[in-house]
GROMACS .gro file of C-alpha atoms in nm:
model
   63
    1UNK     CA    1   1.390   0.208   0.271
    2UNK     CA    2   1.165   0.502   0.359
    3UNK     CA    3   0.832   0.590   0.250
    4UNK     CA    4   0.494   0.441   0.417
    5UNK     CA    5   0.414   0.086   0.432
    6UNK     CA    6   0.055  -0.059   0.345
    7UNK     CA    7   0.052  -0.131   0.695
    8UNK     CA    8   0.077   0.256   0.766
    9UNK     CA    9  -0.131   0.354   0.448
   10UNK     CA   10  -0.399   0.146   0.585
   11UNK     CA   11  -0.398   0.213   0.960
   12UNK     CA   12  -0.422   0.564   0.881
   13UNK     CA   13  -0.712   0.548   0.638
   14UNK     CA   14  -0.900   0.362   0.883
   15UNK     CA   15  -0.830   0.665   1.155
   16UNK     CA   16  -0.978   0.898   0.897
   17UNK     CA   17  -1.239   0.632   0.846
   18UNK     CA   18  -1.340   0.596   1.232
   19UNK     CA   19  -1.318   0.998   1.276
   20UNK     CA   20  -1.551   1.104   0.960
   21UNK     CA   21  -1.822   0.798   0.961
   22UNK     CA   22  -1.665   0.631   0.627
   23UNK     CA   23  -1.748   0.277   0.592
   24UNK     CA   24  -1.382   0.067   0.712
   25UNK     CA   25  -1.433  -0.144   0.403
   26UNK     CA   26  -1.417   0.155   0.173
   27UNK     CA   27  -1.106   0.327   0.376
   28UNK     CA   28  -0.901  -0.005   0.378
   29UNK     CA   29  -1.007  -0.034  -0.039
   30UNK     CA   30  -0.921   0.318  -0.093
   31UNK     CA   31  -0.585   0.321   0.128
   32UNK     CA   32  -0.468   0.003  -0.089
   33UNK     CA   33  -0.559   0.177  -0.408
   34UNK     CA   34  -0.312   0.477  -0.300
   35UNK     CA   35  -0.080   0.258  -0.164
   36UNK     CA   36  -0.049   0.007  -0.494
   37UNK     CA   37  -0.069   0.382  -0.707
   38UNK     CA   38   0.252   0.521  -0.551
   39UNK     CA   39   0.443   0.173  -0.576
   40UNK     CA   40   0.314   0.184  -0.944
   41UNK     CA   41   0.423   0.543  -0.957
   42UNK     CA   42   0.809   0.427  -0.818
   43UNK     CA   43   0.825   0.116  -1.053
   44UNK     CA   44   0.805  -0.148  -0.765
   45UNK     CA   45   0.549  -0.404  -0.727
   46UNK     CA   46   0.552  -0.612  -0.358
   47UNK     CA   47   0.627  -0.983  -0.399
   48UNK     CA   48   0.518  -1.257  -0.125
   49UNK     CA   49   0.777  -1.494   0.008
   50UNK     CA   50   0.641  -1.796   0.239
   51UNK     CA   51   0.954  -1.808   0.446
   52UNK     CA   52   1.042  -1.373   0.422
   53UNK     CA   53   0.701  -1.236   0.399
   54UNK     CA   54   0.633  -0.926   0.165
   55UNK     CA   55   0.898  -0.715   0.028
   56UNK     CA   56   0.939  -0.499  -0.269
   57UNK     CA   57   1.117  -0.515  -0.572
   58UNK     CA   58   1.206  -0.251  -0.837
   59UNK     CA   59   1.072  -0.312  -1.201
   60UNK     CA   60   1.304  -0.323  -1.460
   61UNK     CA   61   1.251  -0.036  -1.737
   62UNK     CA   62   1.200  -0.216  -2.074
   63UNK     CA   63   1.415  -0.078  -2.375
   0.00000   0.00000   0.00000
């Protein structure tokens, strides 16, 4: 699949976050922002599953 998770986007906000003073509330809000932005950007939004957990899907173009 490629690319970085929200897991990623998030860890390495919070690194950023830790190693300038930036509140950890405002790095996880911002990393989340970027993260939903590129999925936005690819046409995939994440779905939740209770049994498979979170995966993404591509939106269809409408015509």
């Amino acid at each position: 699949m490629g690319g970085v998770t929200r897991s990623d986007a998030v860890m390495i906000r919070l690194e950023a976050a830790k190693l300038t003073g930036q509140s950890i509330l405002a790095a996880e809000h911002e990393a989340l922002y970027l993260w939903r932005k590129d999925l936005e950007e690819r046409r995939e939004v994440v779905v939740f599953d209770p049994v498979k957990g979170f995966s993404r899907r591509s939106v269809p173009e409408n015509r």
